[in-house]
Amino acid sequence: MVGIKRLTATLAMAGCFALLSGKVVTGHVRTGKTPMADIIVTDGLHFTYTKSDGSYKLDAPEDAKFVYLITPKGYVADYSSGVPQFYQRIGEAEESHDFELYPMKGNSDKTLMIASSDPQLDTDHDVGRFFNETLTDMQQVLKEYADRQQAMFVAGDLTWDVYGKNKLIKQYAQKLGIPLYPVIGNHDYDKYVTPGSGANYAAPYEDDFGPTYYAFQFGDTYYVVLNDIKFEGHKRYTYSIQQGHQMEWLKTLLNVVFQQDNNVFIVAHAPICRPGGTKLLVDGAEELKTMLARKPFRASFFTGHTHINDVTYVGNDIWEYNLGTMCGYWWTSNYSGDGTPNGYKLILADGKEWQQVYKSTGWPLEKQFQIYKPGQIAERPNAVCCKIWNYDSRWQLRWYEDGKLMGGMNQFYSFAPEYLQFLDGRLATADYTPIRSNHFFSCKPSNTARAIKMEAIDPYGNVYKDSVLLK
């Protein structure tokens, strides 16, 4: 998995072996009856690795809650519950915790990660749509990519403060038949706990899903799941990765443990960077960005929280993919406030090369934009327009009038007509405010034009086409 041969000395020099007096945790890691060597084990602060006989030992700090593995390429912990059991709770005394890993089906160099966010389950209506629409859509995607190793992450807000519905997230994953890696969001904290120095707001999440930060390898990509919601009780929170031991753990992980030239995908709930801008929103993000830039990693961020779909250049050759949500605007319509259809992304990797594409629930993958006739967009009343849901500055666009190439298109900001139509007659409260997006483009056809065709080329060279008849 990593440059293990030198890791013992390196970890010791970095102070990453357990130097705090605490609790001794030992155990073994196996696959079947075979011991697994060189598996990284952590307590949320320190790291060690398994020996040739599969054994490990950690002197965990007093406040450690879990011992867990960084599962290597091609392997997964038991996920019969829906969520991989790569972790075990640790108590107060010396304990032994054994783990078993299982080979994943398929070629580990070809992977599909479903990158999703904010199912935010609340009512029975929400649950019905989640299982009847999103699940059915994802099942079809998994069939189409059956030759790939498959997994899924959910970038936070698994429910809407309804912690008893956490079990439904696991049931969802069981029906998909793939491992689901959760992320803690602001609505996954217990807002009913009385604030105080001893309050554990994350208890419902930890009881159902384990540690709030962890890592695993999937194909040639390291996924690092972080908690960037610093919860202060009664729904109050700030954005920070500087919580408890997390930042120190992260520094060791990136500077010492991960030594290979692999992709590193940081997955968190709140966006690191303001969508469409350059301002970093999360305390500790600047230091993290610097760490990622000076290593041989090819880094990206995947986040949720905003209920829009946006791709932002963070700097240092790093992009952030702020995910459109499964629930859109809380299961009330088929769109989020920026006009992105309810959906999720697919991360398709072949070795170290990868691409991401937006998958709108209920629509084919080839459907990547919506065309509007003249009169449908107020800002461009005489133009044919389109909205590209997954747009960023690397895309290319061109249009044709009656088969003749006319050139590029003009970018502009607008509200999505579909969402405005949904709001018609409803009060645009703070939760349902329409969002102006710069993912719109226009072209002005001639008075004699009969048909307009548009082509959009994504950053990976995929060409998407659609057309509209004017007469």
Tab-separated table of C-alpha atoms in Angstrom:
chain	number	residue	atom	x	y	z
A	1	MET	CA	0.000	0.000	0.000
A	2	VAL	CA	2.719	2.472	0.925
A	3	GLY	CA	6.482	2.501	1.317
A	4	ILE	CA	6.188	0.183	4.318
A	5	LYS	CA	9.822	-0.969	4.458
A	6	ARG	CA	10.960	2.399	5.763
A	7	LEU	CA	7.802	3.225	7.685
A	8	THR	CA	8.866	1.978	11.112
A	9	ALA	CA	11.806	4.338	11.391
A	10	THR	CA	9.964	7.176	9.727
A	11	LEU	CA	6.974	6.945	12.024
A	12	ALA	CA	9.221	6.830	15.061
A	13	MET	CA	11.131	9.912	13.926
A	14	ALA	CA	7.860	11.715	13.295
A	15	GLY	CA	6.621	10.903	16.761
A	16	CYS	CA	3.738	8.896	15.373
A	17	PHE	CA	4.188	5.806	17.459
A	18	ALA	CA	2.201	5.997	20.672
A	19	LEU	CA	4.144	8.320	22.938
A	20	LEU	CA	1.256	9.240	25.193
A	21	SER	CA	0.452	6.996	28.113
A	22	GLY	CA	-2.922	5.473	27.403
A	23	LYS	CA	-4.336	2.088	26.559
A	24	VAL	CA	-2.574	-0.746	24.778
A	25	VAL	CA	-4.418	-2.163	21.781
A	26	THR	CA	-3.241	-5.299	20.009
A	27	GLY	CA	-4.652	-7.589	17.370
A	28	HIS	CA	-4.239	-9.312	14.020
A	29	VAL	CA	-5.352	-8.608	10.467
A	30	ARG	CA	-6.100	-11.529	8.161
A	31	THR	CA	-7.726	-12.364	4.880
A	32	GLY	CA	-9.279	-15.767	5.336
A	33	LYS	CA	-6.675	-17.699	7.297
A	34	THR	CA	-3.771	-15.770	5.797
A	35	PRO	CA	-2.057	-13.075	7.900
A	36	MET	CA	-1.797	-9.694	6.180
A	37	ALA	CA	1.449	-7.777	6.605
A	38	ASP	CA	2.014	-4.058	6.078
A	39	ILE	CA	-1.568	-2.993	6.808
A	40	ILE	CA	-1.732	0.484	8.336
A	41	VAL	CA	-3.499	0.614	11.710
A	42	THR	CA	-4.400	3.832	13.543
A	43	ASP	CA	-6.133	5.033	16.698
A	44	GLY	CA	-6.973	8.460	15.302
A	45	LEU	CA	-3.589	9.900	16.293
A	46	HIS	CA	-0.863	7.282	16.010
A	47	PHE	CA	-0.088	4.845	13.246
A	48	THR	CA	1.538	1.461	13.096
A	49	TYR	CA	1.530	-1.438	10.659
A	50	THR	CA	1.024	-5.155	10.862
A	51	LYS	CA	3.997	-7.502	10.964
A	52	SER	CA	4.507	-10.571	8.808
A	53	ASP	CA	2.231	-12.582	11.111
A	54	GLY	CA	-0.523	-9.965	10.781
A	55	SER	CA	-0.100	-8.678	14.329
A	56	TYR	CA	-0.040	-5.058	15.456
A	57	LYS	CA	0.287	-3.084	18.672
A	58	LEU	CA	-0.729	0.484	19.481
A	59	ASP	CA	-0.365	2.509	22.659
A	60	ALA	CA	-3.497	4.548	22.108
A	61	PRO	CA	-4.122	7.880	23.874
A	62	GLU	CA	-6.617	7.939	26.716
A	63	ASP	CA	-9.252	9.682	24.626
A	64	ALA	CA	-9.054	7.289	21.656
A	65	LYS	CA	-12.447	5.856	20.741
A	66	PHE	CA	-11.596	3.528	17.880
A	67	VAL	CA	-8.848	1.406	16.413
A	68	TYR	CA	-9.155	1.219	12.649
A	69	LEU	CA	-7.468	0.198	9.432
A	70	ILE	CA	-6.537	2.029	6.278
A	71	THR	CA	-7.744	-0.709	3.984
A	72	PRO	CA	-5.406	-1.313	1.039
A	73	LYS	CA	-6.034	-1.479	-2.688
A	74	GLY	CA	-8.233	-4.371	-3.714
A	75	TYR	CA	-9.537	-5.158	-0.210
A	76	VAL	CA	-12.512	-4.155	1.910
A	77	ALA	CA	-13.683	-4.835	5.453
A	78	ASP	CA	-16.928	-6.714	6.030
A	79	TYR	CA	-19.795	-4.553	4.770
A	80	SER	CA	-22.725	-6.875	5.305
A	81	SER	CA	-24.275	-4.062	7.398
A	82	GLY	CA	-23.904	-1.728	4.402
A	83	VAL	CA	-20.962	0.168	5.942
A	84	PRO	CA	-17.433	-1.350	6.029
A	85	GLN	CA	-16.424	-2.442	9.522
A	86	PHE	CA	-12.823	-1.270	9.233
A	87	TYR	CA	-13.038	0.032	12.808
A	88	GLN	CA	-13.696	-1.298	16.316
A	89	ARG	CA	-14.435	0.577	19.507
A	90	ILE	CA	-11.808	0.497	22.222
A	91	GLY	CA	-12.440	0.716	25.930
A	92	GLU	CA	-10.434	1.672	28.978
A	93	ALA	CA	-8.082	-1.289	29.424
A	94	GLU	CA	-5.699	-3.359	27.333
A	95	GLU	CA	-7.707	-4.949	24.552
A	96	SER	CA	-7.304	-7.178	21.520
A	97	HIS	CA	-9.101	-6.364	18.271
A	98	ASP	CA	-8.777	-8.592	15.227
A	99	PHE	CA	-9.821	-7.634	11.707
A	100	GLU	CA	-10.566	-9.590	8.561
A	101	LEU	CA	-10.331	-8.119	5.072
A	102	TYR	CA	-11.873	-9.488	1.914
A	103	PRO	CA	-10.736	-9.227	-1.718
A	104	MET	CA	-13.052	-7.034	-3.753
A	105	LYS	CA	-14.596	-8.422	-6.906
A	106	GLY	CA	-13.218	-7.246	-10.225
A	107	ASN	CA	-10.086	-5.524	-11.451
A	108	SER	CA	-8.655	-3.210	-8.772
A	109	ASP	CA	-7.178	-0.958	-11.494
A	110	LYS	CA	-10.671	-0.158	-12.817
A	111	THR	CA	-12.961	1.428	-10.246
A	112	LEU	CA	-16.287	3.205	-9.940
A	113	MET	CA	-16.904	5.441	-6.935
A	114	ILE	CA	-20.389	6.888	-6.561
A	115	ALA	CA	-19.743	10.344	-5.117
A	116	SER	CA	-22.928	11.507	-3.416
A	117	SER	CA	-24.057	13.946	-0.777
A	118	ASP	CA	-26.945	15.065	1.403
A	119	PRO	CA	-29.697	12.449	1.223
A	120	GLN	CA	-30.947	14.295	4.321
A	121	LEU	CA	-33.720	11.851	5.171
A	122	ASP	CA	-36.537	13.205	7.323
A	123	THR	CA	-40.088	12.182	6.447
A	124	ASP	CA	-41.529	8.974	5.007
A	125	HIS	CA	-41.939	10.920	1.762
A	126	ASP	CA	-38.181	11.520	1.664
A	127	VAL	CA	-37.426	7.873	2.352
A	128	GLY	CA	-39.817	6.781	-0.384
A	129	ARG	CA	-38.162	8.941	-3.010
A	130	PHE	CA	-34.693	7.912	-1.829
A	131	PHE	CA	-35.446	4.207	-2.254
A	132	ASN	CA	-37.802	4.375	-5.233
A	133	GLU	CA	-35.920	6.905	-7.356
A	134	THR	CA	-32.267	7.254	-6.343
A	135	LEU	CA	-31.733	3.601	-5.473
A	136	THR	CA	-33.261	2.390	-8.730
A	137	ASP	CA	-31.114	4.826	-10.692
A	138	MET	CA	-27.898	3.766	-8.942
A	139	GLN	CA	-28.683	0.075	-9.386
A	140	GLN	CA	-28.827	0.600	-13.136
A	141	VAL	CA	-25.492	2.446	-13.081
A	142	LEU	CA	-23.868	-0.419	-11.184
A	143	LYS	CA	-25.090	-2.874	-13.817
A	144	GLU	CA	-23.581	-0.761	-16.581
A	145	TYR	CA	-20.184	-0.701	-14.837
A	146	ALA	CA	-20.209	-4.256	-13.519
A	147	ASP	CA	-16.631	-4.825	-14.723
A	148	ARG	CA	-15.293	-2.304	-12.195
A	149	GLN	CA	-14.708	-2.497	-8.464
A	150	GLN	CA	-17.488	-0.413	-6.942
A	151	ALA	CA	-17.996	1.678	-3.808
A	152	MET	CA	-19.861	4.783	-2.685
A	153	PHE	CA	-19.384	7.685	-0.325
A	154	VAL	CA	-21.997	10.065	1.088
A	155	ALA	CA	-20.512	13.475	1.914
A	156	GLY	CA	-22.598	14.222	4.984
A	157	ASP	CA	-26.122	15.069	6.145
A	158	LEU	CA	-27.236	11.479	6.015
A	159	THR	CA	-30.474	12.478	7.728
A	160	TRP	CA	-32.072	15.748	8.787
A	161	ASP	CA	-31.441	15.488	12.534
A	162	VAL	CA	-33.413	12.217	12.583
A	163	TYR	CA	-30.700	9.911	13.865
A	164	GLY	CA	-32.929	6.837	14.052
A	165	LYS	CA	-33.001	6.883	10.245
A	166	ASN	CA	-29.249	6.180	10.090
A	167	LYS	CA	-30.205	2.529	9.786
A	168	LEU	CA	-31.947	3.357	6.494
A	169	ILE	CA	-28.650	4.529	5.024
A	170	LYS	CA	-27.221	1.109	5.835
A	171	GLN	CA	-30.251	-0.624	4.349
A	172	TYR	CA	-29.819	1.453	1.208
A	173	ALA	CA	-26.211	0.305	0.873
A	174	GLN	CA	-27.232	-3.294	1.474
A	175	LYS	CA	-29.681	-3.092	-1.410
A	176	LEU	CA	-26.958	-1.634	-3.646
A	177	GLY	CA	-24.595	-4.420	-2.604
A	178	ILE	CA	-21.524	-2.156	-2.428
A	179	PRO	CA	-19.596	-0.641	0.514
A	180	LEU	CA	-20.822	2.797	1.558
A	181	TYR	CA	-18.368	5.182	3.251
A	182	PRO	CA	-20.140	7.858	5.325
A	183	VAL	CA	-19.080	11.416	6.177
A	184	ILE	CA	-20.378	13.425	9.111
A	185	GLY	CA	-22.351	16.575	8.280
A	186	ASN	CA	-23.894	19.282	10.420
A	187	HIS	CA	-27.254	17.475	10.532
A	188	ASP	CA	-25.593	14.263	11.700
A	189	TYR	CA	-24.677	15.785	15.065
A	190	ASP	CA	-27.077	15.497	17.975
A	191	LYS	CA	-28.557	18.963	18.319
A	192	TYR	CA	-30.542	17.893	21.393
A	193	VAL	CA	-27.506	17.344	23.633
A	194	THR	CA	-27.060	20.032	26.269
A	195	PRO	CA	-23.892	22.013	25.420
A	196	GLY	CA	-20.976	21.545	27.770
A	197	SER	CA	-17.357	20.500	27.957
A	198	GLY	CA	-18.236	16.812	28.133
A	199	ALA	CA	-20.901	16.811	25.416
A	200	ASN	CA	-20.405	14.283	22.626
A	201	TYR	CA	-22.569	15.635	19.839
A	202	ALA	CA	-21.252	13.029	17.405
A	203	ALA	CA	-22.465	10.050	19.478
A	204	PRO	CA	-25.339	8.997	17.133
A	205	TYR	CA	-23.023	9.073	14.134
A	206	GLU	CA	-20.214	7.203	15.927
A	207	ASP	CA	-22.619	4.555	17.189
A	208	ASP	CA	-23.809	3.796	13.658
A	209	PHE	CA	-20.816	4.632	11.456
A	210	GLY	CA	-17.631	4.759	13.553
A	211	PRO	CA	-14.845	7.377	13.450
A	212	THR	CA	-15.541	10.824	12.022
A	213	TYR	CA	-12.232	10.865	10.111
A	214	TYR	CA	-10.472	7.982	8.400
A	215	ALA	CA	-8.876	6.891	5.133
A	216	PHE	CA	-8.889	3.987	2.705
A	217	GLN	CA	-7.359	3.089	-0.629
A	218	PHE	CA	-9.613	2.350	-3.573
A	219	GLY	CA	-7.784	1.517	-6.766
A	220	ASP	CA	-4.856	3.911	-7.101
A	221	THR	CA	-6.589	6.611	-5.070
A	222	TYR	CA	-6.340	7.378	-1.379
A	223	TYR	CA	-9.667	8.612	-0.037
A	224	VAL	CA	-9.253	10.736	3.104
A	225	VAL	CA	-12.534	11.419	4.897
A	226	LEU	CA	-12.422	14.465	7.185
A	227	ASN	CA	-14.760	16.128	9.644
A	228	ASP	CA	-14.884	19.852	8.840
A	229	ILE	CA	-17.988	20.659	10.910
A	230	LYS	CA	-17.045	21.904	14.384
A	231	PHE	CA	-20.323	21.511	16.212
A	232	GLU	CA	-21.025	23.672	19.245
A	233	GLY	CA	-24.516	22.515	20.191
A	234	HIS	CA	-28.095	23.517	19.317
A	235	LYS	CA	-27.357	23.552	15.550
A	236	ARG	CA	-24.461	26.020	15.977
A	237	TYR	CA	-21.277	25.131	14.137
A	238	THR	CA	-18.239	26.511	12.361
A	239	TYR	CA	-16.101	25.107	9.552
A	240	SER	CA	-12.830	23.624	10.795
A	241	ILE	CA	-10.612	20.575	10.368
A	242	GLN	CA	-8.640	21.612	13.452
A	243	GLN	CA	-10.548	19.449	15.891
A	244	GLY	CA	-9.134	17.069	18.496
A	245	HIS	CA	-6.348	14.928	17.045
A	246	GLN	CA	-7.606	15.181	13.466
A	247	MET	CA	-5.106	17.727	12.129
A	248	GLU	CA	-2.107	16.019	13.690
A	249	TRP	CA	-3.335	12.684	12.348
A	250	LEU	CA	-3.780	14.246	8.915
A	251	LYS	CA	-0.280	15.736	8.881
A	252	THR	CA	1.246	12.366	9.657
A	253	LEU	CA	-0.947	10.654	7.089
A	254	LEU	CA	0.023	13.004	4.255
A	255	ASN	CA	3.640	13.719	5.188
A	256	VAL	CA	4.754	10.296	6.398
A	257	VAL	CA	2.338	7.463	5.692
A	258	PHE	CA	1.257	8.235	2.131
A	259	GLN	CA	4.446	8.203	0.062
A	260	GLN	CA	3.318	6.893	-3.314
A	261	ASP	CA	2.481	9.062	-6.318
A	262	ASN	CA	-1.241	8.341	-6.132
A	263	ASN	CA	-4.385	10.406	-6.299
A	264	VAL	CA	-5.522	11.824	-2.964
A	265	PHE	CA	-9.211	12.732	-2.702
A	266	ILE	CA	-10.185	14.692	0.390
A	267	VAL	CA	-13.860	14.088	1.194
A	268	ALA	CA	-15.686	16.339	3.672
A	269	HIS	CA	-19.116	17.855	4.166
A	270	ALA	CA	-18.636	21.621	3.958
A	271	PRO	CA	-16.830	23.054	0.912
A	272	ILE	CA	-13.191	23.993	1.433
A	273	CYS	CA	-13.465	26.913	-0.968
A	274	ARG	CA	-16.368	29.260	-1.642
A	275	PRO	CA	-18.109	27.866	-4.752
A	276	GLY	CA	-17.141	29.908	-7.780
A	277	GLY	CA	-14.569	31.888	-5.789
A	278	THR	CA	-11.137	31.624	-4.238
A	279	LYS	CA	-11.791	32.281	-0.540
A	280	LEU	CA	-11.053	29.311	1.718
A	281	LEU	CA	-13.923	28.734	4.138
A	282	VAL	CA	-12.550	26.068	6.482
A	283	ASP	CA	-10.149	26.688	9.343
A	284	GLY	CA	-7.010	24.680	8.555
A	285	ALA	CA	-7.704	24.511	4.824
A	286	GLU	CA	-4.723	26.703	3.892
A	287	GLU	CA	-2.328	24.403	5.718
A	288	LEU	CA	-3.946	21.354	4.134
A	289	LYS	CA	-3.727	22.916	0.676
A	290	THR	CA	-0.012	23.586	1.227
A	291	MET	CA	0.613	20.016	2.358
A	292	LEU	CA	-1.137	18.606	-0.689
A	293	ALA	CA	0.721	20.913	-3.077
A	294	ARG	CA	4.224	19.974	-1.942
A	295	LYS	CA	3.711	16.216	-2.064
A	296	PRO	CA	3.684	14.053	-5.206
A	297	PHE	CA	-0.066	13.662	-4.879
A	298	ARG	CA	-2.679	14.589	-7.440
A	299	ALA	CA	-5.189	16.033	-5.031
A	300	SER	CA	-8.875	16.945	-5.283
A	301	PHE	CA	-11.638	17.862	-2.857
A	302	PHE	CA	-15.142	16.378	-2.879
A	303	THR	CA	-17.697	18.110	-0.648
A	304	GLY	CA	-21.430	18.688	-0.186
A	305	HIS	CA	-23.530	20.907	2.113
A	306	THR	CA	-24.471	23.686	-0.347
A	307	HIS	CA	-27.131	21.781	-2.343
A	308	ILE	CA	-25.694	23.105	-5.598
A	309	ASN	CA	-23.340	21.501	-8.115
A	310	ASP	CA	-20.151	23.481	-8.643
A	311	VAL	CA	-16.521	22.915	-9.642
A	312	THR	CA	-13.969	25.412	-8.320
A	313	TYR	CA	-10.247	25.786	-8.931
A	314	VAL	CA	-8.658	25.995	-5.481
A	315	GLY	CA	-5.088	26.611	-6.673
A	316	ASN	CA	-1.882	24.564	-6.814
A	317	ASP	CA	-3.481	22.375	-9.516
A	318	ILE	CA	-6.216	21.345	-7.060
A	319	TRP	CA	-9.930	21.373	-7.908
A	320	GLU	CA	-12.910	21.110	-5.599
A	321	TYR	CA	-16.033	19.261	-6.698
A	322	ASN	CA	-18.958	20.523	-4.632
A	323	LEU	CA	-21.520	17.809	-5.208
A	324	GLY	CA	-25.064	18.255	-6.355
A	325	THR	CA	-27.282	16.430	-3.901
A	326	MET	CA	-29.382	13.306	-4.035
A	327	CYS	CA	-32.265	15.169	-2.384
A	328	GLY	CA	-32.012	18.382	-4.434
A	329	TYR	CA	-33.783	20.928	-2.263
A	330	TRP	CA	-34.842	18.473	0.456
A	331	TRP	CA	-36.922	16.153	-1.754
A	332	THR	CA	-39.426	18.924	-2.507
A	333	SER	CA	-38.764	18.973	-6.276
A	334	ASN	CA	-36.504	17.374	-8.864
A	335	TYR	CA	-33.949	20.201	-8.767
A	336	SER	CA	-31.688	22.093	-6.452
A	337	GLY	CA	-31.947	25.865	-6.261
A	338	ASP	CA	-29.284	26.336	-8.965
A	339	GLY	CA	-31.239	24.154	-11.395
A	340	THR	CA	-29.093	21.033	-11.069
A	341	PRO	CA	-31.261	17.907	-11.189
A	342	ASN	CA	-31.248	15.632	-8.163
A	343	GLY	CA	-28.303	13.298	-8.601
A	344	TYR	CA	-24.725	12.358	-7.825
A	345	LYS	CA	-21.358	11.976	-9.513
A	346	LEU	CA	-19.494	8.989	-10.859
A	347	ILE	CA	-15.729	8.864	-10.378
A	348	LEU	CA	-14.386	6.493	-13.026
A	349	ALA	CA	-10.737	5.556	-12.585
A	350	ASP	CA	-8.431	3.475	-14.753
A	351	GLY	CA	-5.220	3.216	-12.786
A	352	LYS	CA	-4.220	6.742	-11.834
A	353	GLU	CA	-6.225	8.340	-14.636
A	354	TRP	CA	-9.746	9.331	-13.681
A	355	GLN	CA	-12.726	11.440	-14.617
A	356	GLN	CA	-15.892	12.587	-12.905
A	357	VAL	CA	-19.294	12.976	-14.510
A	358	TYR	CA	-22.638	14.111	-13.133
A	359	LYS	CA	-25.470	11.570	-13.147
A	360	SER	CA	-28.941	13.096	-12.991
A	361	THR	CA	-31.458	10.804	-11.323
A	362	GLY	CA	-33.782	9.330	-13.912
A	363	TRP	CA	-31.869	10.626	-16.921
A	364	PRO	CA	-29.210	8.878	-19.029
A	365	LEU	CA	-25.579	9.678	-18.347
A	366	GLU	CA	-25.318	11.299	-21.777
A	367	LYS	CA	-27.698	14.035	-20.629
A	368	GLN	CA	-25.310	16.693	-19.302
A	369	PHE	CA	-27.121	19.916	-20.160
A	370	GLN	CA	-30.544	21.392	-20.775
A	371	ILE	CA	-31.467	23.486	-23.834
A	372	TYR	CA	-33.910	26.423	-23.652
A	373	LYS	CA	-35.730	28.023	-26.572
A	374	PRO	CA	-35.891	31.797	-27.061
A	375	GLY	CA	-38.135	33.364	-24.446
A	376	GLN	CA	-37.437	30.814	-21.696
A	377	ILE	CA	-34.490	32.676	-20.117
A	378	ALA	CA	-35.261	36.253	-19.078
A	379	GLU	CA	-31.642	37.437	-19.339
A	380	ARG	CA	-31.402	36.267	-22.980
A	381	PRO	CA	-34.963	36.520	-24.407
A	382	ASN	CA	-33.916	36.210	-28.067
A	383	ALA	CA	-31.300	33.521	-27.625
A	384	VAL	CA	-31.147	29.752	-27.513
A	385	CYS	CA	-29.541	28.905	-24.165
A	386	CYS	CA	-28.260	25.920	-22.292
A	387	LYS	CA	-27.228	25.074	-18.768
A	388	ILE	CA	-24.329	22.649	-18.219
A	389	TRP	CA	-24.809	21.122	-14.793
A	390	ASN	CA	-21.208	20.002	-14.253
A	391	TYR	CA	-19.515	22.956	-15.928
A	392	ASP	CA	-16.086	24.325	-15.086
A	393	SER	CA	-13.646	26.507	-17.026
A	394	ARG	CA	-12.083	23.489	-18.772
A	395	TRP	CA	-15.231	22.725	-20.775
A	396	GLN	CA	-15.562	23.746	-24.442
A	397	LEU	CA	-18.834	24.643	-26.171
A	398	ARG	CA	-19.915	25.148	-29.775
A	399	TRP	CA	-23.184	25.465	-31.626
A	400	TYR	CA	-24.560	24.725	-35.077
A	401	GLU	CA	-27.360	26.420	-37.001
A	402	ASP	CA	-29.049	24.102	-39.498
A	403	GLY	CA	-25.911	21.957	-39.588
A	404	LYS	CA	-23.406	24.812	-39.941
A	405	LEU	CA	-20.807	25.348	-37.214
A	406	MET	CA	-21.293	28.851	-35.816
A	407	GLY	CA	-18.603	28.975	-33.109
A	408	GLY	CA	-18.506	29.263	-29.345
A	409	MET	CA	-21.181	30.392	-26.912
A	410	ASN	CA	-21.540	33.259	-24.448
A	411	GLN	CA	-21.493	32.556	-20.727
A	412	PHE	CA	-23.854	34.373	-18.353
A	413	TYR	CA	-25.527	34.175	-14.948
A	414	SER	CA	-29.165	33.221	-14.584
A	415	PHE	CA	-31.757	31.454	-12.487
A	416	ALA	CA	-32.951	28.050	-13.674
A	417	PRO	CA	-36.439	28.192	-15.239
A	418	GLU	CA	-37.251	24.718	-13.892
A	419	TYR	CA	-36.686	25.804	-10.323
A	420	LEU	CA	-38.505	29.109	-10.787
A	421	GLN	CA	-41.460	27.151	-12.110
A	422	PHE	CA	-41.352	24.950	-9.003
A	423	LEU	CA	-41.382	28.083	-6.822
A	424	ASP	CA	-44.332	29.613	-8.660
A	425	GLY	CA	-46.957	30.324	-6.008
A	426	ARG	CA	-44.649	29.298	-3.191
A	427	LEU	CA	-42.800	31.505	-0.766
A	428	ALA	CA	-39.055	31.565	-1.552
A	429	THR	CA	-37.916	31.074	2.024
A	430	ALA	CA	-34.261	30.856	3.021
A	431	ASP	CA	-34.365	27.084	2.565
A	432	TYR	CA	-35.767	27.317	-0.947
A	433	THR	CA	-34.124	30.418	-2.398
A	434	PRO	CA	-33.223	30.134	-6.107
A	435	ILE	CA	-29.490	30.394	-6.782
A	436	ARG	CA	-27.981	32.307	-9.705
A	437	SER	CA	-25.506	30.160	-11.601
A	438	ASN	CA	-22.857	30.936	-14.217
A	439	HIS	CA	-23.340	27.548	-15.889
A	440	PHE	CA	-25.564	29.146	-18.549
A	441	PHE	CA	-24.547	29.796	-22.161
A	442	SER	CA	-26.312	31.458	-25.061
A	443	CYS	CA	-26.225	31.804	-28.825
A	444	LYS	CA	-28.383	33.980	-31.063
A	445	PRO	CA	-29.775	32.199	-34.119
A	446	SER	CA	-30.787	33.949	-37.322
A	447	ASN	CA	-34.420	34.705	-38.110
A	448	THR	CA	-34.488	31.829	-40.605
A	449	ALA	CA	-32.915	29.208	-38.336
A	450	ARG	CA	-34.851	25.959	-38.104
A	451	ALA	CA	-32.682	23.798	-35.833
A	452	ILE	CA	-29.940	24.507	-33.312
A	453	LYS	CA	-27.493	21.849	-32.166
A	454	MET	CA	-25.137	22.279	-29.237
A	455	GLU	CA	-22.013	20.333	-28.358
A	456	ALA	CA	-20.298	20.421	-24.991
A	457	ILE	CA	-16.885	18.841	-24.455
A	458	ASP	CA	-15.939	18.066	-20.869
A	459	PRO	CA	-12.370	18.212	-19.451
A	460	TYR	CA	-11.819	14.541	-20.341
A	461	GLY	CA	-12.743	14.830	-24.013
A	462	ASN	CA	-16.265	13.402	-23.758
A	463	VAL	CA	-18.639	15.072	-26.215
A	464	TYR	CA	-22.288	15.635	-25.297
A	465	LYS	CA	-24.843	16.735	-27.882
A	466	ASP	CA	-28.410	17.958	-27.902
A	467	SER	CA	-30.586	19.962	-30.285
A	468	VAL	CA	-33.806	21.910	-30.460
A	469	LEU	CA	-36.195	22.703	-33.326
A	470	LEU	CA	-37.232	26.334	-33.675
A	471	LYS	CA	-39.665	25.926	-36.547
